[in-house]
């Protein structure tokens, strides 16, 4: 149990990959560091705590564990293994589990005076507490308890707590609480079955150690490009232990450029930094660059260095693309050109990263230029893959299942965690705050619910202008004083009947906001649709899923999809999202094999020809 799984860092990655390929990144994050890291994945000691006595009895000081578990993995699977079962165990209220392992003190890649051993959880939750050799740890943000299960969080390990052999103890607790962000996992409100899934919680993503500098740039970079002025706005999160004068040095390179190549652009920014953590935005002119698009997903390499007064350097590296997304009149524009969004709904569930790579490639083969990642927290490397493939991504906050003050607080916290880690990627173009009122069931009647959503929409517009934002996808968008608080007017339309489909589309584009979807498309103040906002049919089809009807035979389904797509392209609709990519649990309406990535329908089925097939499109 004391051996650490070693993996190469950035330096060895560059030696083992060609200049054309991207550096290998085994960690679930977008930013690379030229350091050494050690995965703690593998076998951990494991015990359930059904009576919640572990804290009182101080298991973190020593406990006789009666089982083992493979990290990463879900508590449900670990419970099943402990009970000798093959299928995940279903729990209906609360689960508490403890994990523990030993590791040897790693060798640092930087001197002790300038470096810290950092512990990072790729994702773990919903409620996580961590001890090192019996000492409680707090996250870099100062939280003794980390809440959330979809994004990474880190601890700096104090030298006085470290030993030649160390014991790491983790307590994970989760409940069916409807006020926590759950996505489509079951809760006290929505029970498993149909579109609601088995819970999958706990140690769900890798955990690792790495050597980091005491004064450094954290592994999160925001990128905003306003393509008309050739400026790129970078936002960095800076962690400082030693106050003083620093230089933030940025260099932008061609992605395939050899190590000896000069940068396309470079700039220094002098900063006086105090102890603690802060964000800093800087702007940099980068001339002669190509734009990132679905046809030409051009990316550039950013090397960012934080240099102290003694010339000690802390470095991170990432890739980015320059692009602009707008909702302008009836259509969505990418880089000032109208683009029809040929989308597909994607729910990866428990798919591995290798399976997700096959899924993404298959969605590209289907002809999709947009993937709607449906209210799920996923391996962040999928965003890198979309950047590389030229796939636009529509991401969503995993929703709570009830509408309360606390659920809104949890929703906002989850959104902020996701934004901090996803802001680098040109592929991410659309965010949904809510979906079909899940967690906002009183949106039509509660002014506080609408006010919260409007506030978050306005915040996103100001702080993250590189994204389009949807307030509540599918129906019951918010109007205030006649202004839609969503960049897109979206509708979920399900029918297997072609004639009824044509009627729904005709009424939709004519401005019928009351009867086309399951609920009115807009609530709040009166809103009069006059083609001033793009219409997106953000869910349709579902052919093969019993609740939606439609053909299950592959040939019949192919023809139905083709006919339904043709009807949308005859009308002033800006995009659509077929539901869905793969089968998952009870939803048997996928077009892609979940394991192999093979298509059950012809390649190119969801492609409809781009700009030229838009009716009356101004070019």
Coordinates of C-alpha atoms in Angstrom, one line a residue:
X1 CA 0.0 0.0 0.0
X2 CA 2.9 2.4 0.4
X3 CA 4.0 2.5 -3.3
X4 CA 2.9 5.5 -5.3
X5 CA 1.7 5.0 -8.9
X6 CA 4.2 7.1 -10.8
X7 CA 3.4 8.8 -14.0
X8 CA 5.4 11.0 -16.3
X9 CA 5.1 14.8 -16.1
X10 CA 5.3 17.4 -18.9
X11 CA 9.0 17.1 -19.5
X12 CA 8.8 13.4 -20.3
X13 CA 5.6 13.9 -22.2
X14 CA 7.4 16.1 -24.7
X15 CA 10.0 13.5 -25.3
X16 CA 7.5 10.7 -25.9
X17 CA 5.2 12.5 -28.3
X18 CA 5.8 14.1 -31.7
X19 CA 5.5 17.7 -32.4
X20 CA 2.2 17.1 -34.3
X21 CA 0.5 15.4 -31.4
X22 CA -0.6 17.0 -28.2
X23 CA 1.4 16.3 -25.1
X24 CA 0.0 13.3 -23.2
X25 CA -1.9 14.4 -20.2
X26 CA -2.9 11.6 -17.9
X27 CA -4.5 14.0 -15.3
X28 CA -8.1 15.1 -15.7
X29 CA -7.4 18.8 -16.2
X30 CA -6.6 21.2 -19.1
X31 CA -3.4 22.7 -17.8
X32 CA 0.0 21.1 -17.9
X33 CA 2.9 21.7 -15.4
X34 CA 6.6 20.9 -16.0
X35 CA 6.8 18.9 -12.7
X36 CA 6.5 15.4 -11.4
X37 CA 3.2 13.9 -10.2
X38 CA 2.2 10.6 -8.7
X39 CA -1.2 9.1 -9.1
X40 CA -2.7 7.6 -5.9
X41 CA -5.3 5.6 -7.9
X42 CA -5.5 1.9 -7.1
X43 CA -6.3 -0.1 -4.0
X44 CA -7.5 1.8 -0.9
X45 CA -8.7 0.4 2.4
X46 CA -12.5 0.9 2.7
X47 CA -15.2 0.8 5.3
X48 CA -18.8 2.0 5.5
X49 CA -20.0 4.1 8.4
X50 CA -23.8 3.4 8.4
X51 CA -24.3 4.9 11.9
X52 CA -22.1 7.9 11.3
X53 CA -19.8 7.2 14.2
X54 CA -16.5 7.6 12.4
X55 CA -16.0 11.3 13.3
X56 CA -17.0 10.7 16.9
X57 CA -14.7 7.7 17.2
X58 CA -11.9 9.5 15.3
X59 CA -11.3 6.9 12.7
X60 CA -8.8 9.3 11.1
X61 CA -6.4 8.5 14.0
X62 CA -6.6 4.8 13.3
X63 CA -9.3 2.3 12.3
X64 CA -9.5 -1.4 11.4
X65 CA -10.8 -1.3 7.9
X66 CA -12.7 -4.4 6.8
X67 CA -12.6 -4.0 3.0
X68 CA -10.7 -2.7 0.0
X69 CA -11.8 -0.5 -2.9
X70 CA -10.4 0.6 -6.2
X71 CA -10.0 4.3 -6.6
X72 CA -11.5 5.8 -8.7
X73 CA -14.8 4.1 -8.4
X74 CA -18.3 4.7 -7.0
X75 CA -19.4 4.1 -3.4
X76 CA -22.2 2.1 -4.8
X77 CA -19.8 -0.3 -6.6
X78 CA -17.6 -0.5 -3.4
X79 CA -20.7 -1.3 -1.3
X80 CA -21.7 -4.1 -3.7
X81 CA -18.2 -5.6 -3.6
X82 CA -18.2 -5.5 0.2
X83 CA -21.5 -7.4 0.1
X84 CA -20.4 -9.9 -2.5
X85 CA -22.8 -8.6 -5.2
X86 CA -22.3 -7.9 -8.9
X87 CA -24.6 -5.0 -9.3
X88 CA -24.3 -1.6 -7.6
X89 CA -26.1 -1.3 -4.3
X90 CA -29.1 1.1 -4.2
X91 CA -29.4 3.3 -1.2
X92 CA -32.3 5.6 -0.4
X93 CA -31.2 8.1 2.2
X94 CA -27.6 8.6 3.2
X95 CA -24.3 6.8 2.7
X96 CA -21.0 7.5 4.5
X97 CA -17.7 5.8 3.5
X98 CA -14.1 6.0 4.6
X99 CA -11.1 5.4 2.5
X100 CA -7.4 5.2 3.6
X101 CA -4.1 4.4 2.1
X102 CA -0.4 5.0 2.7
X103 CA 2.2 6.6 0.5
X104 CA 5.9 7.2 0.7
X105 CA 7.1 10.8 0.7
X106 CA 7.8 11.7 -2.9
X107 CA 11.0 13.3 -4.0
X108 CA 10.4 17.0 -4.9
X109 CA 11.3 18.4 -8.3
X110 CA 12.0 21.8 -6.6
X111 CA 14.0 22.8 -3.5
X112 CA 12.1 22.5 -0.2
X113 CA 12.3 26.2 0.4
X114 CA 10.4 27.0 -2.8
X115 CA 8.0 24.0 -3.2
X116 CA 4.9 22.4 -1.7
X117 CA 3.5 18.9 -2.1
X118 CA -0.1 19.4 -3.4
X119 CA -2.9 16.8 -3.2
X120 CA -5.6 17.1 -5.8
X121 CA -8.9 15.2 -6.2
X122 CA -10.2 15.2 -9.7
X123 CA -13.7 14.9 -8.3
X124 CA -15.1 13.4 -5.2
X125 CA -18.2 13.9 -3.2
X126 CA -20.7 15.1 -2.5
X127 CA -19.2 16.0 1.0
X128 CA -15.5 15.2 1.4
X129 CA -13.2 15.6 4.4
X130 CA -9.4 14.7 4.3
X131 CA -6.8 13.9 7.0
X132 CA -3.0 13.5 6.6
X133 CA -1.5 11.4 9.3
X134 CA -4.5 12.2 11.5
X135 CA -4.3 16.0 10.9
X136 CA -7.4 17.6 9.2
X137 CA -6.7 19.4 5.9
X138 CA -8.4 22.4 4.5
X139 CA -8.6 23.1 0.7
X140 CA -6.6 25.9 -0.8
X141 CA -9.8 28.0 -0.6
X142 CA -9.9 27.3 3.2
X143 CA -12.7 24.8 3.3
X144 CA -12.5 22.0 6.0
X145 CA -15.3 20.2 4.1
X146 CA -15.4 20.3 0.4
X147 CA -18.9 20.2 -1.1
X148 CA -19.5 19.2 -4.7
X149 CA -18.8 16.1 -6.8
X150 CA -18.1 17.2 -10.3
X151 CA -14.9 19.4 -10.2
X152 CA -11.4 19.1 -8.8
X153 CA -10.1 20.6 -5.5
X154 CA -6.7 20.7 -3.9
X155 CA -4.8 20.7 -0.6
X156 CA -1.3 22.0 0.2
X157 CA 0.4 19.4 2.5
X158 CA 2.2 21.2 5.3
X159 CA 5.8 20.0 5.7
X160 CA 5.3 19.5 9.5
X161 CA 2.6 16.9 8.8
X162 CA 4.6 14.9 6.3
X163 CA 6.5 11.7 7.3
X164 CA 8.6 9.2 5.3
X165 CA 5.5 7.1 5.2
X166 CA 2.2 8.9 5.2
X167 CA -1.4 7.9 5.9
X168 CA -4.2 9.6 3.9
X169 CA -7.7 9.3 5.2
X170 CA -10.8 10.4 3.3
X171 CA -14.4 10.5 4.5
X172 CA -17.1 10.8 1.9
X173 CA -20.8 11.4 2.6
X174 CA -23.7 11.8 0.3
X175 CA -27.5 11.8 0.6
X176 CA -30.6 11.8 -1.6
X177 CA -31.0 15.5 -0.7
X178 CA -32.9 17.2 -3.5
X179 CA -31.3 20.6 -2.7
X180 CA -27.8 19.5 -3.8
X181 CA -26.8 19.5 -7.5
X182 CA -27.5 15.9 -8.7
X183 CA -28.1 16.1 -12.5
X184 CA -30.1 13.0 -13.4
X185 CA -29.2 10.9 -10.4
X186 CA -32.2 9.9 -8.4
X187 CA -33.2 11.9 -5.3
X188 CA -36.0 12.2 -2.7
X189 CA -37.9 14.0 -5.5
X190 CA -37.1 12.0 -8.6
X191 CA -36.8 8.3 -8.3
X192 CA -34.8 5.9 -10.4
X193 CA -36.4 4.8 -13.6
X194 CA -37.1 6.2 -17.0
X195 CA -34.8 9.3 -17.3
X196 CA -33.6 9.2 -13.7
X197 CA -30.5 7.2 -13.1
X198 CA -28.7 5.1 -10.5
X199 CA -26.6 7.2 -8.1
X200 CA -22.9 7.2 -8.8
X201 CA -21.0 9.1 -6.1
X202 CA -17.9 9.1 -4.0
X203 CA -14.3 8.5 -5.3
X204 CA -15.3 9.1 -9.0
X205 CA -12.1 10.5 -10.4
X206 CA -8.4 10.2 -10.0
X207 CA -6.4 11.6 -7.0
X208 CA -2.8 12.6 -7.3
X209 CA 0.2 14.3 -5.6
X210 CA 2.5 16.8 -7.3
X211 CA 5.3 19.2 -6.6
X212 CA 4.2 22.8 -7.0
X213 CA 5.9 26.1 -6.3
X214 CA 5.0 28.1 -3.2
X215 CA 4.2 31.1 -5.5
X216 CA 2.5 30.0 -8.7
X217 CA -0.2 30.1 -11.3
X218 CA -3.0 27.6 -10.5
X219 CA -4.3 25.2 -13.1
X220 CA -7.1 27.3 -14.3
X221 CA -7.0 29.8 -17.2
X222 CA -9.8 31.9 -18.7
X223 CA -9.6 32.9 -22.3
X224 CA -11.7 35.6 -24.1
X225 CA -10.9 36.6 -27.7
X226 CA -12.4 39.6 -29.4
X227 CA -11.4 38.6 -32.9
X228 CA -11.8 42.1 -34.4
X229 CA -9.0 43.7 -32.3
X230 CA -6.6 40.7 -32.3
X231 CA -6.5 40.8 -28.5
X232 CA -6.7 37.8 -26.2
X233 CA -7.8 38.3 -22.7
X234 CA -6.3 35.8 -20.3
X235 CA -7.5 35.4 -16.7
X236 CA -5.1 33.7 -14.2
X237 CA -5.6 32.5 -10.7
X238 CA -2.4 33.3 -8.7
X239 CA -1.4 31.6 -5.4
X240 CA 1.2 33.5 -3.3
X241 CA 2.9 32.6 0.0
X242 CA 5.7 35.1 -0.2
X243 CA 4.5 38.7 -0.9
X244 CA 6.6 40.7 -3.3
X245 CA 7.2 41.9 -6.8
X246 CA 6.6 39.4 -9.6
X247 CA 6.6 39.3 -13.4
X248 CA 3.8 37.5 -15.2
X249 CA 5.3 36.5 -18.6
X250 CA 3.1 35.2 -21.4
X251 CA 4.3 33.6 -24.6
X252 CA 2.1 32.3 -27.4
X253 CA 3.5 29.7 -29.8
X254 CA 2.2 27.8 -32.9
X255 CA 0.9 24.6 -31.5
X256 CA 3.2 22.5 -33.7
X257 CA 6.2 24.7 -33.3
X258 CA 9.6 23.1 -32.3
X259 CA 11.1 24.1 -28.9
X260 CA 13.6 26.4 -30.6
X261 CA 10.9 28.4 -32.4
X262 CA 10.4 32.0 -31.4
X263 CA 7.0 32.9 -29.9
X264 CA 4.3 34.6 -32.0
X265 CA 3.8 37.0 -29.2
X266 CA 5.3 37.7 -25.8
X267 CA 4.5 40.2 -23.0
X268 CA 5.5 40.9 -19.4
X269 CA 3.2 42.2 -16.8
X270 CA 4.8 43.5 -13.5
X271 CA 2.6 42.7 -10.4
X272 CA 2.9 43.5 -6.7
X273 CA 1.3 40.5 -5.1
X274 CA 0.2 39.9 -1.5
X275 CA -0.1 36.5 0.3
X276 CA -3.2 34.6 -0.7
X277 CA -5.1 33.9 -3.9
X278 CA -6.3 36.3 -6.5
X279 CA -7.4 36.5 -10.1
X280 CA -5.7 38.7 -12.6
X281 CA -6.8 39.5 -16.1
X282 CA -4.3 40.7 -18.8
X283 CA -4.8 41.5 -22.5
X284 CA -2.3 40.5 -25.1
X285 CA -2.1 41.3 -28.8
X286 CA -1.5 38.3 -31.0
X287 CA -1.2 39.1 -34.7
X288 CA -1.3 36.8 -37.7
X289 CA -3.4 34.1 -36.0
X290 CA -6.1 31.9 -37.5
X291 CA -9.5 31.5 -35.9
X292 CA -10.7 28.3 -34.2
X293 CA -13.8 26.9 -36.0
X294 CA -15.6 23.6 -36.5
X295 CA -13.9 23.2 -39.9
X296 CA -10.4 24.4 -38.8
X297 CA -10.0 23.9 -35.1
X298 CA -6.7 25.9 -34.9
X299 CA -5.2 26.1 -31.5
X300 CA -2.1 27.8 -30.0
X301 CA 0.1 27.0 -27.1
X302 CA 0.3 29.4 -24.2
X303 CA 3.3 29.3 -21.8
X304 CA 2.6 31.4 -18.7
X305 CA 5.4 32.1 -16.1
X306 CA 5.3 33.7 -12.7
X307 CA 8.8 35.0 -12.0
X308 CA 9.8 36.3 -8.6
X309 CA 12.5 38.9 -7.7
X310 CA 15.2 36.2 -7.6
X311 CA 14.3 34.9 -11.1
X312 CA 12.6 31.8 -9.8
X313 CA 10.0 30.7 -12.2
X314 CA 6.7 28.9 -11.9
X315 CA 5.3 27.7 -15.2
X316 CA 2.1 26.3 -16.6
X317 CA 1.1 25.5 -20.2
X318 CA -2.2 25.2 -22.0
X319 CA -3.7 25.4 -25.4
X320 CA -6.4 27.8 -26.6
X321 CA -8.2 29.0 -29.7
X322 CA -9.5 32.3 -30.8
X323 CA -13.2 32.4 -31.6
X324 CA -16.3 34.5 -31.2
X325 CA -19.8 33.2 -30.6
X326 CA -22.9 35.4 -30.9
X327 CA -26.7 35.1 -31.0
X328 CA -27.7 37.7 -33.6
X329 CA -31.3 37.9 -34.8
X330 CA -32.5 34.5 -36.0
X331 CA -29.2 32.7 -36.1
X332 CA -26.1 31.8 -34.1
X333 CA -22.8 33.3 -35.5
X334 CA -19.4 31.7 -35.1
X335 CA -16.6 34.1 -36.0
X336 CA -19.1 36.5 -37.6
X337 CA -20.5 33.8 -39.9
X338 CA -23.9 32.2 -39.4
X339 CA -23.7 28.5 -38.4
X340 CA -26.5 26.0 -38.2
X341 CA -26.1 23.9 -35.0
X342 CA -26.3 20.2 -35.9
X343 CA -26.4 18.9 -32.3
X344 CA -26.8 15.7 -30.3
X345 CA -27.5 15.2 -26.7
X346 CA -24.8 13.3 -24.8
X347 CA -25.1 11.7 -21.4
X348 CA -21.8 9.9 -20.7
X349 CA -22.9 8.3 -17.5
X350 CA -20.2 6.0 -16.2
X351 CA -18.3 5.8 -19.5
X352 CA -14.6 5.7 -19.3
X353 CA -12.4 8.4 -20.9
X354 CA -11.4 5.9 -23.6
X355 CA -15.1 5.2 -24.3
X356 CA -15.9 9.0 -24.3
X357 CA -13.2 9.5 -26.9
X358 CA -14.9 6.9 -29.2
X359 CA -18.3 8.6 -28.6
X360 CA -16.9 12.0 -29.5
X361 CA -15.4 10.7 -32.7
X362 CA -18.6 8.9 -33.6
X363 CA -20.6 12.1 -33.0
X364 CA -18.3 13.9 -35.4
X365 CA -18.9 11.1 -38.0
X366 CA -22.7 11.5 -37.6
X367 CA -22.2 15.0 -38.9
X368 CA -22.7 16.9 -35.6
X369 CA -20.9 20.2 -35.0
X370 CA -22.4 20.6 -31.5
X371 CA -22.6 18.2 -28.5
X372 CA -24.9 19.1 -25.6
X373 CA -23.3 17.5 -22.6
X374 CA -26.5 17.0 -20.5
X375 CA -26.3 18.1 -16.8
X376 CA -23.3 16.0 -16.0
X377 CA -19.8 16.4 -14.5
X378 CA -17.3 14.7 -16.8
X379 CA -13.6 14.1 -17.2
X380 CA -12.3 17.6 -18.2
X381 CA -10.1 16.0 -20.9
X382 CA -13.2 15.7 -23.0
X383 CA -13.1 19.5 -23.5
X384 CA -9.5 19.2 -24.8
X385 CA -10.8 16.5 -27.2
X386 CA -13.6 18.7 -28.4
X387 CA -11.1 21.6 -29.0
X388 CA -9.1 19.2 -31.1
X389 CA -12.0 17.8 -33.1
X390 CA -13.7 21.1 -33.8
X391 CA -16.9 20.1 -31.9
X392 CA -18.9 22.9 -30.2
X393 CA -20.0 22.0 -26.7
X394 CA -23.1 23.1 -24.8
X395 CA -22.5 22.4 -21.1
X396 CA -25.0 22.5 -18.2
X397 CA -24.9 22.8 -14.5
X398 CA -25.9 19.5 -12.8
X399 CA -29.2 20.6 -11.4
X400 CA -30.7 20.3 -7.9
X401 CA -34.1 18.7 -7.7
X402 CA -36.0 21.3 -5.6
X403 CA -36.3 25.0 -5.7
X404 CA -35.2 26.6 -2.4
X405 CA -32.8 29.2 -1.2
X406 CA -30.3 26.5 -0.3
X407 CA -30.6 24.8 -3.6
X408 CA -29.9 28.0 -5.4
X409 CA -26.8 28.6 -3.2
X410 CA -25.6 25.1 -4.1
X411 CA -26.4 25.7 -7.8
X412 CA -24.4 28.9 -7.9
X413 CA -21.4 27.3 -6.1
X414 CA -21.4 24.4 -8.6
X415 CA -21.6 26.8 -11.5
X416 CA -18.7 28.9 -10.2
X417 CA -16.5 25.7 -9.7
X418 CA -17.2 24.6 -13.3
X419 CA -16.6 28.0 -14.8
X420 CA -13.2 28.2 -13.1
X421 CA -12.0 25.0 -14.8
X422 CA -13.7 25.2 -18.2
X423 CA -12.9 28.8 -19.3
X424 CA -9.9 27.9 -21.4
X425 CA -11.7 25.9 -24.1
X426 CA -12.8 27.4 -27.4
X427 CA -15.2 24.4 -27.9
X428 CA -17.4 25.4 -25.0
X429 CA -19.9 28.0 -26.5
X430 CA -23.2 27.6 -24.6
X431 CA -24.1 27.1 -21.0
X432 CA -27.5 26.1 -19.5
X433 CA -28.3 27.3 -16.0
X434 CA -31.3 25.0 -15.7
X435 CA -33.1 22.3 -17.7
X436 CA -36.8 21.8 -17.9
X437 CA -37.4 23.5 -14.5
X438 CA -35.4 20.8 -12.6
X439 CA -34.5 22.7 -9.4
X440 CA -36.6 25.6 -10.5
X441 CA -40.0 24.1 -10.5
X442 CA -41.6 27.3 -9.2
X443 CA -40.1 29.5 -12.0
X444 CA -43.5 30.6 -13.2
X445 CA -44.9 31.6 -9.8
X446 CA -41.9 32.5 -7.6
X447 CA -40.2 35.9 -8.3
X448 CA -37.2 34.9 -6.1
X449 CA -36.5 32.0 -8.4
X450 CA -36.7 34.2 -11.5
X451 CA -34.6 36.9 -9.9
X452 CA -31.8 34.4 -9.1
X453 CA -31.8 33.1 -12.6
X454 CA -31.8 36.6 -14.1
X455 CA -29.0 37.6 -11.8
X456 CA -26.9 34.7 -12.9
X457 CA -27.6 35.3 -16.6
X458 CA -26.5 39.0 -16.2
X459 CA -23.4 37.8 -14.3
X460 CA -22.5 35.4 -17.1
X461 CA -22.9 38.1 -19.7
X462 CA -20.5 40.4 -17.9
X463 CA -17.9 38.0 -16.5
X464 CA -17.9 35.4 -19.3
X465 CA -18.8 37.1 -22.6
X466 CA -17.2 34.2 -24.5
X467 CA -20.4 32.1 -23.9
X468 CA -24.0 32.1 -24.9
X469 CA -26.3 31.5 -21.9
X470 CA -29.6 29.7 -21.7
X471 CA -31.7 30.4 -18.5
X472 CA -33.9 27.3 -18.4
X473 CA -33.6 25.0 -21.4
X474 CA -36.7 23.5 -23.0
X475 CA -39.5 25.8 -21.8
X476 CA -40.4 28.5 -19.3
X477 CA -37.7 30.9 -20.2
X478 CA -37.8 34.2 -18.3
X479 CA -39.0 37.5 -19.7
X480 CA -38.5 40.7 -17.7
X481 CA -40.0 43.9 -19.1
X482 CA -40.3 42.1 -22.4
X483 CA -36.6 41.1 -22.6
X484 CA -35.8 37.5 -22.8
X485 CA -33.2 36.5 -20.2
X486 CA -31.7 33.9 -22.4
X487 CA -29.5 34.2 -25.5
X488 CA -31.5 31.4 -27.2
X489 CA -35.2 30.5 -27.2
X490 CA -35.1 26.8 -26.9
X491 CA -37.9 24.2 -27.1
X492 CA -38.0 20.4 -26.3
X493 CA -40.4 18.9 -28.8
X494 CA -41.2 15.2 -28.9
X495 CA -43.5 13.4 -31.3
X496 CA -43.0 10.3 -33.5
X497 CA -45.6 11.6 -36.0
X498 CA -44.3 13.6 -39.0
X499 CA -47.5 15.5 -39.6
X500 CA -47.7 16.6 -35.9
X501 CA -44.0 17.5 -36.2
X502 CA -44.6 19.8 -39.1
X503 CA -47.4 21.5 -37.2
X504 CA -45.3 22.0 -34.1
X505 CA -42.5 23.6 -36.1
X506 CA -44.9 25.9 -38.0
X507 CA -46.5 27.1 -34.8
X508 CA -43.0 27.5 -33.2
X509 CA -41.6 29.8 -35.9
X510 CA -44.9 31.7 -36.1
X511 CA -44.4 32.7 -32.4
X512 CA -46.7 30.3 -30.6
X513 CA -45.1 30.3 -27.2
X514 CA -48.0 28.6 -25.3
X515 CA -48.9 25.3 -26.9
X516 CA -45.9 23.8 -28.7
X517 CA -44.0 22.4 -25.7
X518 CA -45.0 20.7 -22.4
X519 CA -45.1 24.2 -20.7
X520 CA -45.3 27.7 -22.1
X521 CA -41.9 28.7 -23.6
X522 CA -41.8 32.0 -21.8
X523 CA -42.9 33.1 -18.3
X524 CA -42.9 36.4 -16.4
X525 CA -43.7 39.5 -18.4
X526 CA -45.2 39.3 -21.9
X527 CA -42.7 38.4 -24.6
X528 CA -43.5 38.8 -28.3
X529 CA -41.4 36.6 -30.6
X530 CA -40.6 38.4 -33.8
X531 CA -37.5 36.4 -34.9
X532 CA -35.3 38.6 -32.7
X533 CA -33.6 35.7 -31.0
X534 CA -32.4 32.3 -32.4
X535 CA -34.8 29.4 -32.1
X536 CA -33.2 26.1 -31.1
X537 CA -35.1 22.7 -30.9
X538 CA -32.8 21.6 -28.2
X539 CA -34.3 18.1 -27.7
X540 CA -36.2 16.1 -30.3
X541 CA -36.5 12.5 -31.6
X542 CA -35.8 10.1 -28.8
X543 CA -36.8 7.4 -31.3
X544 CA -36.4 4.0 -29.7
X545 CA -37.2 5.2 -26.2
X546 CA -40.6 3.8 -25.2
X547 CA -41.8 7.0 -23.5
X548 CA -41.3 9.0 -26.7
X549 CA -42.4 6.5 -29.3
X550 CA -41.1 6.3 -32.9
X551 CA -39.4 3.5 -34.8
X552 CA -37.0 1.2 -33.2
X553 CA -35.9 -0.5 -36.5
X554 CA -32.6 1.0 -37.6
X555 CA -33.7 1.7 -41.2
X556 CA -37.1 3.2 -40.2
X557 CA -35.4 5.3 -37.6
X558 CA -32.8 6.6 -40.1
X559 CA -35.5 7.7 -42.5
X560 CA -37.5 9.3 -39.7
X561 CA -34.5 11.3 -38.5
X562 CA -33.7 12.4 -42.1
X563 CA -37.3 13.6 -42.7
X564 CA -37.5 15.4 -39.3
X565 CA -34.2 17.2 -39.9
X566 CA -35.4 18.3 -43.4
X567 CA -38.5 19.9 -41.9
X568 CA -36.4 21.9 -39.5
X569 CA -34.1 23.2 -42.2
X570 CA -37.0 24.5 -44.2
X571 CA -37.8 26.9 -41.4
X572 CA -36.2 29.8 -39.6
X573 CA -34.6 27.5 -36.9
X574 CA -31.0 28.1 -35.9
X575 CA -30.2 24.6 -34.7
X576 CA -31.4 21.3 -33.2
X577 CA -30.2 18.7 -30.7
X578 CA -31.1 15.1 -31.5
X579 CA -31.8 13.0 -28.4
X580 CA -29.5 11.1 -27.9
X581 CA -26.0 9.8 -28.6
X582 CA -25.9 6.5 -26.6
X583 CA -28.2 4.3 -24.7
X584 CA -28.0 4.8 -20.9
X585 CA -29.8 2.7 -18.3
X586 CA -33.5 2.8 -19.3
X587 CA -33.2 5.3 -22.1
X588 CA -32.7 3.1 -25.2
X589 CA -32.6 5.7 -27.9
X590 CA -28.9 6.0 -28.7
X591 CA -27.3 6.0 -32.2
X592 CA -23.8 5.0 -31.0
X593 CA -22.7 1.8 -29.3
X594 CA -21.7 2.8 -25.7
X595 CA -18.7 0.5 -25.7
X596 CA -17.4 0.4 -29.2
X597 CA -18.5 3.7 -30.6
X598 CA -20.0 2.1 -33.7
X599 CA -22.9 3.8 -35.4
X600 CA -26.3 2.1 -35.8
X601 CA -27.3 4.6 -38.5
X602 CA -25.4 5.9 -41.5
X603 CA -22.5 8.3 -41.0
X604 CA -23.4 11.9 -41.8
X605 CA -27.1 11.5 -40.9
X606 CA -27.2 14.5 -38.6
X607 CA -25.3 16.8 -41.0
X608 CA -27.4 19.3 -42.9
X609 CA -25.0 21.4 -45.0
X610 CA -24.0 24.4 -43.0
X611 CA -24.7 28.1 -44.0
X612 CA -25.9 27.6 -47.5
X613 CA -29.1 25.7 -46.5
X614 CA -30.4 28.4 -44.2
X615 CA -33.5 30.0 -45.5
X616 CA -33.1 33.7 -46.2
X617 CA -29.7 33.9 -44.5
X618 CA -27.9 37.2 -44.8
X619 CA -24.3 36.4 -45.8

